Amino acid sequence: MLRSELRLHAPLFVAQAAVSNHTGLIARTGLAMPAAPFGTPAWQLPALLSYLHRLHQDEQDPSPELWRSHTERQTGPVPRPHIRYQADGLHDPDAVCVLDIQLGPRDEATGWPAADLAVIEQEEGSCPFGRVTRRHGAEAIAAYTAQELSAEHAALMDRARRHQDAALVRLAGLAQRAAEWADQVRAAAHADAVHAQADRARARITR
């Protein structure tokens, strides 16, 4: 990746995915955007969660092409990463927030694709602070998404009260609605896991 290709002189948000198929072959893809103001887990995790939800509904396995087309398609008021990114965000000093995503084929019992997520956040400066958050599976990713959005809603409402800013109130409302949707996805993934577990238990009993 060349800096001139991105035409940016600002910190980056990077979403990079490694997608494996049934044979174990892995393909990688990466997309980037400016980190400010929407390159944060709260605003970008919904894109990943909606992708997992779509694969579940359409009964499709993940692929790099589907991931890129889903993420590059700009829907709603929150921009998504859309600039092709060839570097490794884990070793890019300009990448202050990286979603490192591992995707695999759908589980036949639950219908949800395999998904592992690591969120790497790092502040700029001479003594940067770093944080890594890991989640495994669609249900855990959905719960984390709802948690981040709820925190964003609270922070935005606090700023809106202090500054009497109606635009911040509207943005906070968007975060709240997205958090409620993420929790609905979490509940659906949890129900599918419970049903799959019950089916496995019945199968063992009837053997």
PDB file of C-alpha atoms in Angstrom:
ATOM      1  CA  MET A   1       0.000   0.000   0.000  1.00  0.00           C
ATOM      2  CA  LEU A   2       1.339   3.406  -0.930  1.00  0.00           C
ATOM      3  CA  ARG A   3       0.420   6.411   1.147  1.00  0.00           C
ATOM      4  CA  SER A   4      -0.267   8.285  -2.109  1.00  0.00           C
ATOM      5  CA  GLU A   5      -2.867   5.651  -3.020  1.00  0.00           C
ATOM      6  CA  LEU A   6      -4.865   6.461   0.094  1.00  0.00           C
ATOM      7  CA  ARG A   7      -4.210  10.187  -0.254  1.00  0.00           C
ATOM      8  CA  LEU A   8      -4.394  10.419   3.518  1.00  0.00           C
ATOM      9  CA  HIS A   9      -2.233  12.118   6.094  1.00  0.00           C
ATOM     10  CA  ALA A  10      -4.237  10.931   9.057  1.00  0.00           C
ATOM     11  CA  PRO A  11      -4.554   7.863  11.297  1.00  0.00           C
ATOM     12  CA  LEU A  12      -6.237   4.876   9.669  1.00  0.00           C
ATOM     13  CA  PHE A  13      -8.965   2.438  10.521  1.00  0.00           C
ATOM     14  CA  VAL A  14      -8.310  -0.954   8.919  1.00  0.00           C
ATOM     15  CA  ALA A  15     -10.588  -3.961   8.513  1.00  0.00           C
ATOM     16  CA  GLN A  16      -8.614  -6.995   7.388  1.00  0.00           C
ATOM     17  CA  ALA A  17     -10.106 -10.438   6.924  1.00  0.00           C
ATOM     18  CA  ALA A  18      -8.678 -13.910   6.379  1.00  0.00           C
ATOM     19  CA  VAL A  19     -11.307 -16.188   4.850  1.00  0.00           C
ATOM     20  CA  SER A  20     -10.874 -19.976   4.781  1.00  0.00           C
ATOM     21  CA  ASN A  21     -12.958 -22.446   2.809  1.00  0.00           C
ATOM     22  CA  HIS A  22     -13.821 -26.108   3.395  1.00  0.00           C
ATOM     23  CA  THR A  23     -10.476 -27.239   1.972  1.00  0.00           C
ATOM     24  CA  GLY A  24      -8.507 -25.020   4.349  1.00  0.00           C
ATOM     25  CA  LEU A  25      -7.329 -22.569   1.691  1.00  0.00           C
ATOM     26  CA  ILE A  26      -7.100 -19.028   3.030  1.00  0.00           C
ATOM     27  CA  ALA A  27      -7.600 -15.773   1.128  1.00  0.00           C
ATOM     28  CA  ARG A  28      -6.947 -12.363   2.633  1.00  0.00           C
ATOM     29  CA  THR A  29      -8.432  -8.962   1.978  1.00  0.00           C
ATOM     30  CA  GLY A  30      -8.083  -5.550   3.572  1.00  0.00           C
ATOM     31  CA  LEU A  31      -9.911  -2.225   3.452  1.00  0.00           C
ATOM     32  CA  ALA A  32      -9.084   1.108   5.084  1.00  0.00           C
ATOM     33  CA  MET A  33     -10.524   4.554   5.805  1.00  0.00           C
ATOM     34  CA  PRO A  34      -9.615   7.584   7.928  1.00  0.00           C
ATOM     35  CA  ALA A  35      -9.960   6.748  11.617  1.00  0.00           C
ATOM     36  CA  ALA A  36     -11.776  10.007  12.403  1.00  0.00           C
ATOM     37  CA  PRO A  37     -14.612  10.306  13.097  1.00  0.00           C
ATOM     38  CA  PHE A  38     -16.197   6.877  12.453  1.00  0.00           C
ATOM     39  CA  GLY A  39     -13.232   4.506  12.396  1.00  0.00           C
ATOM     40  CA  THR A  40     -13.985   2.988  15.806  1.00  0.00           C
ATOM     41  CA  PRO A  41     -15.273  -0.420  16.930  1.00  0.00           C
ATOM     42  CA  ALA A  42     -18.673   1.019  17.842  1.00  0.00           C
ATOM     43  CA  TRP A  43     -19.331   2.345  14.334  1.00  0.00           C
ATOM     44  CA  GLN A  44     -17.585  -0.354  12.284  1.00  0.00           C
ATOM     45  CA  LEU A  45     -18.500  -3.592  14.079  1.00  0.00           C
ATOM     46  CA  PRO A  46     -22.104  -3.400  12.768  1.00  0.00           C
ATOM     47  CA  ALA A  47     -20.753  -3.873   9.215  1.00  0.00           C
ATOM     48  CA  LEU A  48     -19.119  -7.155  10.247  1.00  0.00           C
ATOM     49  CA  LEU A  49     -22.165  -8.269  12.199  1.00  0.00           C
ATOM     50  CA  SER A  50     -24.548  -7.476   9.345  1.00  0.00           C
ATOM     51  CA  TYR A  51     -22.294  -9.489   7.036  1.00  0.00           C
ATOM     52  CA  LEU A  52     -22.436 -12.519   9.346  1.00  0.00           C
ATOM     53  CA  HIS A  53     -26.208 -12.097   9.648  1.00  0.00           C
ATOM     54  CA  ARG A  54     -26.587 -11.893   5.873  1.00  0.00           C
ATOM     55  CA  LEU A  55     -24.549 -15.069   5.356  1.00  0.00           C
ATOM     56  CA  HIS A  56     -26.743 -16.832   7.914  1.00  0.00           C
ATOM     57  CA  GLN A  57     -29.952 -15.690   6.219  1.00  0.00           C
ATOM     58  CA  ASP A  58     -28.726 -16.476   2.694  1.00  0.00           C
ATOM     59  CA  GLU A  59     -27.132 -19.784   3.759  1.00  0.00           C
ATOM     60  CA  GLN A  60     -23.820 -18.770   2.207  1.00  0.00           C
ATOM     61  CA  ASP A  61     -20.239 -19.337   3.243  1.00  0.00           C
ATOM     62  CA  PRO A  62     -18.003 -16.268   3.550  1.00  0.00           C
ATOM     63  CA  SER A  63     -15.677 -15.247   0.746  1.00  0.00           C
ATOM     64  CA  PRO A  64     -13.282 -12.326   0.223  1.00  0.00           C
ATOM     65  CA  GLU A  65     -15.405 -11.101  -2.680  1.00  0.00           C
ATOM     66  CA  LEU A  66     -18.615 -11.103  -0.634  1.00  0.00           C
ATOM     67  CA  TRP A  67     -16.846  -9.372   2.264  1.00  0.00           C
ATOM     68  CA  ARG A  68     -15.423  -6.612   0.065  1.00  0.00           C
ATOM     69  CA  SER A  69     -18.673  -5.991  -1.799  1.00  0.00           C
ATOM     70  CA  HIS A  70     -20.604  -5.878   1.475  1.00  0.00           C
ATOM     71  CA  THR A  71     -18.172  -3.501   3.167  1.00  0.00           C
ATOM     72  CA  GLU A  72     -17.496  -1.264   0.179  1.00  0.00           C
ATOM     73  CA  ARG A  73     -21.214  -0.730  -0.379  1.00  0.00           C
ATOM     74  CA  GLN A  74     -21.923   2.513   1.459  1.00  0.00           C
ATOM     75  CA  THR A  75     -25.321   2.263   3.161  1.00  0.00           C
ATOM     76  CA  GLY A  76     -26.671   4.686   5.729  1.00  0.00           C
ATOM     77  CA  PRO A  77     -24.978   7.711   7.285  1.00  0.00           C
ATOM     78  CA  VAL A  78     -21.912   5.905   8.651  1.00  0.00           C
ATOM     79  CA  PRO A  79     -19.065   5.452   6.126  1.00  0.00           C
ATOM     80  CA  ARG A  80     -17.385   2.074   5.825  1.00  0.00           C
ATOM     81  CA  PRO A  81     -13.788   1.309   4.843  1.00  0.00           C
ATOM     82  CA  HIS A  82     -13.665   1.230   1.059  1.00  0.00           C
ATOM     83  CA  ILE A  83     -10.014   1.834   0.097  1.00  0.00           C
ATOM     84  CA  ARG A  84      -8.146  -1.331  -0.895  1.00  0.00           C
ATOM     85  CA  TYR A  85      -5.401  -1.940   1.656  1.00  0.00           C
ATOM     86  CA  GLN A  86      -2.467  -4.237   0.867  1.00  0.00           C
ATOM     87  CA  ALA A  87      -0.346  -3.796   4.017  1.00  0.00           C
ATOM     88  CA  ASP A  88      -0.705  -5.546   7.377  1.00  0.00           C
ATOM     89  CA  GLY A  89      -2.569  -3.302   9.765  1.00  0.00           C
ATOM     90  CA  LEU A  90      -0.981  -5.037  12.748  1.00  0.00           C
ATOM     91  CA  HIS A  91       2.404  -3.614  11.728  1.00  0.00           C
ATOM     92  CA  ASP A  92       1.285  -0.261  10.292  1.00  0.00           C
ATOM     93  CA  PRO A  93       2.011   2.630  12.694  1.00  0.00           C
ATOM     94  CA  ASP A  94      -0.707   4.679  10.992  1.00  0.00           C
ATOM     95  CA  ALA A  95      -3.391   2.066  11.763  1.00  0.00           C
ATOM     96  CA  VAL A  96      -4.747   3.179  15.128  1.00  0.00           C
ATOM     97  CA  CYS A  97      -7.700   0.766  15.007  1.00  0.00           C
ATOM     98  CA  VAL A  98      -7.636  -2.622  13.303  1.00  0.00           C
ATOM     99  CA  LEU A  99     -10.379  -5.222  13.033  1.00  0.00           C
ATOM    100  CA  ASP A 100      -8.513  -8.475  12.423  1.00  0.00           C
ATOM    101  CA  ILE A 101     -11.173 -10.931  11.276  1.00  0.00           C
ATOM    102  CA  GLN A 102     -10.965 -14.688  10.709  1.00  0.00           C
ATOM    103  CA  LEU A 103     -13.910 -16.181   8.798  1.00  0.00           C
ATOM    104  CA  GLY A 104     -14.709 -19.777   7.949  1.00  0.00           C
ATOM    105  CA  PRO A 105     -17.529 -21.933   6.547  1.00  0.00           C
ATOM    106  CA  ARG A 106     -20.952 -22.009   8.173  1.00  0.00           C
ATOM    107  CA  ASP A 107     -21.655 -24.425  10.986  1.00  0.00           C
ATOM    108  CA  GLU A 108     -24.213 -26.916   9.677  1.00  0.00           C
ATOM    109  CA  ALA A 109     -25.997 -27.102  13.026  1.00  0.00           C
ATOM    110  CA  THR A 110     -26.431 -23.374  13.691  1.00  0.00           C
ATOM    111  CA  GLY A 111     -26.162 -21.924  10.186  1.00  0.00           C
ATOM    112  CA  TRP A 112     -23.729 -19.224  11.372  1.00  0.00           C
ATOM    113  CA  PRO A 113     -20.294 -18.862   9.768  1.00  0.00           C
ATOM    114  CA  ALA A 114     -17.189 -19.382  11.864  1.00  0.00           C
ATOM    115  CA  ALA A 115     -15.872 -16.010  13.021  1.00  0.00           C
ATOM    116  CA  ASP A 116     -13.025 -14.860  15.239  1.00  0.00           C
ATOM    117  CA  LEU A 117     -12.343 -11.199  15.895  1.00  0.00           C
ATOM    118  CA  ALA A 118      -9.434  -9.282  17.361  1.00  0.00           C
ATOM    119  CA  VAL A 119      -9.816  -5.524  17.775  1.00  0.00           C
ATOM    120  CA  ILE A 120      -6.485  -3.744  18.125  1.00  0.00           C
ATOM    121  CA  GLU A 121      -6.647  -0.109  19.254  1.00  0.00           C
ATOM    122  CA  GLN A 122      -3.636   2.127  19.717  1.00  0.00           C
ATOM    123  CA  GLU A 123      -3.360   5.785  20.545  1.00  0.00           C
ATOM    124  CA  GLU A 124      -0.829   7.971  18.795  1.00  0.00           C
ATOM    125  CA  GLY A 125       1.985   9.690  20.631  1.00  0.00           C
ATOM    126  CA  SER A 126       5.397   9.049  22.101  1.00  0.00           C
ATOM    127  CA  CYS A 127       3.980   6.582  24.658  1.00  0.00           C
ATOM    128  CA  PRO A 128       1.068   5.001  22.812  1.00  0.00           C
ATOM    129  CA  PHE A 129      -1.539   3.018  24.711  1.00  0.00           C
ATOM    130  CA  GLY A 130      -2.643  -0.227  23.146  1.00  0.00           C
ATOM    131  CA  ARG A 131      -5.590  -2.522  23.751  1.00  0.00           C
ATOM    132  CA  VAL A 132      -6.558  -5.838  22.213  1.00  0.00           C
ATOM    133  CA  THR A 133     -10.075  -7.267  22.510  1.00  0.00           C
ATOM    134  CA  ARG A 134     -10.890 -10.776  21.244  1.00  0.00           C
ATOM    135  CA  ARG A 135     -14.253 -12.385  20.578  1.00  0.00           C
ATOM    136  CA  HIS A 136     -15.084 -15.846  19.226  1.00  0.00           C
ATOM    137  CA  GLY A 137     -18.293 -16.648  17.356  1.00  0.00           C
ATOM    138  CA  ALA A 138     -21.220 -14.640  16.019  1.00  0.00           C
ATOM    139  CA  GLU A 139     -23.025 -14.465  19.360  1.00  0.00           C
ATOM    140  CA  ALA A 140     -20.014 -13.034  21.198  1.00  0.00           C
ATOM    141  CA  ILE A 141     -19.302 -10.570  18.368  1.00  0.00           C
ATOM    142  CA  ALA A 142     -22.921  -9.419  18.437  1.00  0.00           C
ATOM    143  CA  ALA A 143     -22.801  -8.935  22.223  1.00  0.00           C
ATOM    144  CA  TYR A 144     -19.564  -6.950  21.926  1.00  0.00           C
ATOM    145  CA  THR A 145     -21.076  -4.815  19.144  1.00  0.00           C
ATOM    146  CA  ALA A 146     -24.112  -4.011  21.292  1.00  0.00           C
ATOM    147  CA  GLN A 147     -21.834  -3.168  24.238  1.00  0.00           C
ATOM    148  CA  GLU A 148     -19.674  -0.782  22.192  1.00  0.00           C
ATOM    149  CA  LEU A 149     -22.702   0.929  20.655  1.00  0.00           C
ATOM    150  CA  SER A 150     -24.369   1.350  24.045  1.00  0.00           C
ATOM    151  CA  ALA A 151     -21.207   2.989  25.374  1.00  0.00           C
ATOM    152  CA  GLU A 152     -21.074   5.241  22.305  1.00  0.00           C
ATOM    153  CA  HIS A 153     -24.721   6.219  22.851  1.00  0.00           C
ATOM    154  CA  ALA A 154     -24.016   7.180  26.465  1.00  0.00           C
ATOM    155  CA  ALA A 155     -20.920   9.192  25.508  1.00  0.00           C
ATOM    156  CA  LEU A 156     -22.743  11.040  22.734  1.00  0.00           C
ATOM    157  CA  MET A 157     -25.685  11.878  24.985  1.00  0.00           C
ATOM    158  CA  ASP A 158     -23.289  13.270  27.576  1.00  0.00           C
ATOM    159  CA  ARG A 159     -21.609  15.459  24.951  1.00  0.00           C
ATOM    160  CA  ALA A 160     -24.981  16.539  23.577  1.00  0.00           C
ATOM    161  CA  ARG A 161     -26.118  17.698  27.009  1.00  0.00           C
ATOM    162  CA  ARG A 162     -22.913  19.631  27.611  1.00  0.00           C
ATOM    163  CA  HIS A 163     -22.906  21.324  24.213  1.00  0.00           C
ATOM    164  CA  GLN A 164     -26.664  21.493  23.536  1.00  0.00           C
ATOM    165  CA  ASP A 165     -26.027  19.904  20.145  1.00  0.00           C
ATOM    166  CA  ALA A 166     -29.015  18.409  18.320  1.00  0.00           C
ATOM    167  CA  ALA A 167     -26.756  16.670  15.777  1.00  0.00           C
ATOM    168  CA  LEU A 168     -25.118  14.694  18.579  1.00  0.00           C
ATOM    169  CA  VAL A 169     -28.552  13.691  19.869  1.00  0.00           C
ATOM    170  CA  ARG A 170     -29.444  12.310  16.435  1.00  0.00           C
ATOM    171  CA  LEU A 171     -26.158  10.431  16.233  1.00  0.00           C
ATOM    172  CA  ALA A 172     -26.745   9.033  19.727  1.00  0.00           C
ATOM    173  CA  GLY A 173     -30.174   7.836  18.600  1.00  0.00           C
ATOM    174  CA  LEU A 174     -28.559   6.033  15.669  1.00  0.00           C
ATOM    175  CA  ALA A 175     -26.113   4.325  18.041  1.00  0.00           C
ATOM    176  CA  GLN A 176     -28.958   3.236  20.308  1.00  0.00           C
ATOM    177  CA  ARG A 177     -30.981   1.748  17.457  1.00  0.00           C
ATOM    178  CA  ALA A 178     -27.907  -0.077  16.172  1.00  0.00           C
ATOM    179  CA  ALA A 179     -27.225  -1.421  19.677  1.00  0.00           C
ATOM    180  CA  GLU A 180     -30.784  -2.749  19.912  1.00  0.00           C
ATOM    181  CA  TRP A 181     -30.422  -4.423  16.514  1.00  0.00           C
ATOM    182  CA  ALA A 182     -27.083  -5.985  17.527  1.00  0.00           C
ATOM    183  CA  ASP A 183     -28.709  -7.384  20.653  1.00  0.00           C
ATOM    184  CA  GLN A 184     -31.463  -8.920  18.526  1.00  0.00           C
ATOM    185  CA  VAL A 185     -28.804 -10.616  16.382  1.00  0.00           C
ATOM    186  CA  ARG A 186     -27.090 -11.840  19.573  1.00  0.00           C
ATOM    187  CA  ALA A 187     -30.386 -13.322  20.789  1.00  0.00           C
ATOM    188  CA  ALA A 188     -30.951 -15.048  17.444  1.00  0.00           C
ATOM    189  CA  ALA A 189     -27.437 -16.537  17.413  1.00  0.00           C
ATOM    190  CA  HIS A 190     -27.888 -17.678  21.008  1.00  0.00           C
ATOM    191  CA  ALA A 191     -31.217 -19.352  20.183  1.00  0.00           C
ATOM    192  CA  ASP A 192     -29.640 -21.165  17.237  1.00  0.00           C
ATOM    193  CA  ALA A 193     -26.805 -22.400  19.467  1.00  0.00           C
ATOM    194  CA  VAL A 194     -29.272 -23.644  22.098  1.00  0.00           C
ATOM    195  CA  HIS A 195     -31.324 -25.477  19.476  1.00  0.00           C
ATOM    196  CA  ALA A 196     -28.193 -27.062  17.991  1.00  0.00           C
ATOM    197  CA  GLN A 197     -27.075 -28.196  21.434  1.00  0.00           C
ATOM    198  CA  ALA A 198     -30.504 -29.697  22.129  1.00  0.00           C
ATOM    199  CA  ASP A 199     -30.439 -31.523  18.795  1.00  0.00           C
ATOM    200  CA  ARG A 200     -27.021 -32.987  19.591  1.00  0.00           C
ATOM    201  CA  ALA A 201     -28.243 -34.114  23.018  1.00  0.00           C
ATOM    202  CA  ARG A 202     -31.298 -35.825  21.482  1.00  0.00           C
ATOM    203  CA  ALA A 203     -29.085 -37.519  18.913  1.00  0.00           C
ATOM    204  CA  ARG A 204     -26.862 -38.971  21.656  1.00  0.00           C
ATOM    205  CA  ILE A 205     -29.895 -40.252  23.587  1.00  0.00           C
ATOM    206  CA  THR A 206     -31.410 -42.010  20.579  1.00  0.00           C
ATOM    207  CA  ARG A 207     -28.181 -43.800  19.591  1.00  0.00           C
TER     208      ARG A 207
END
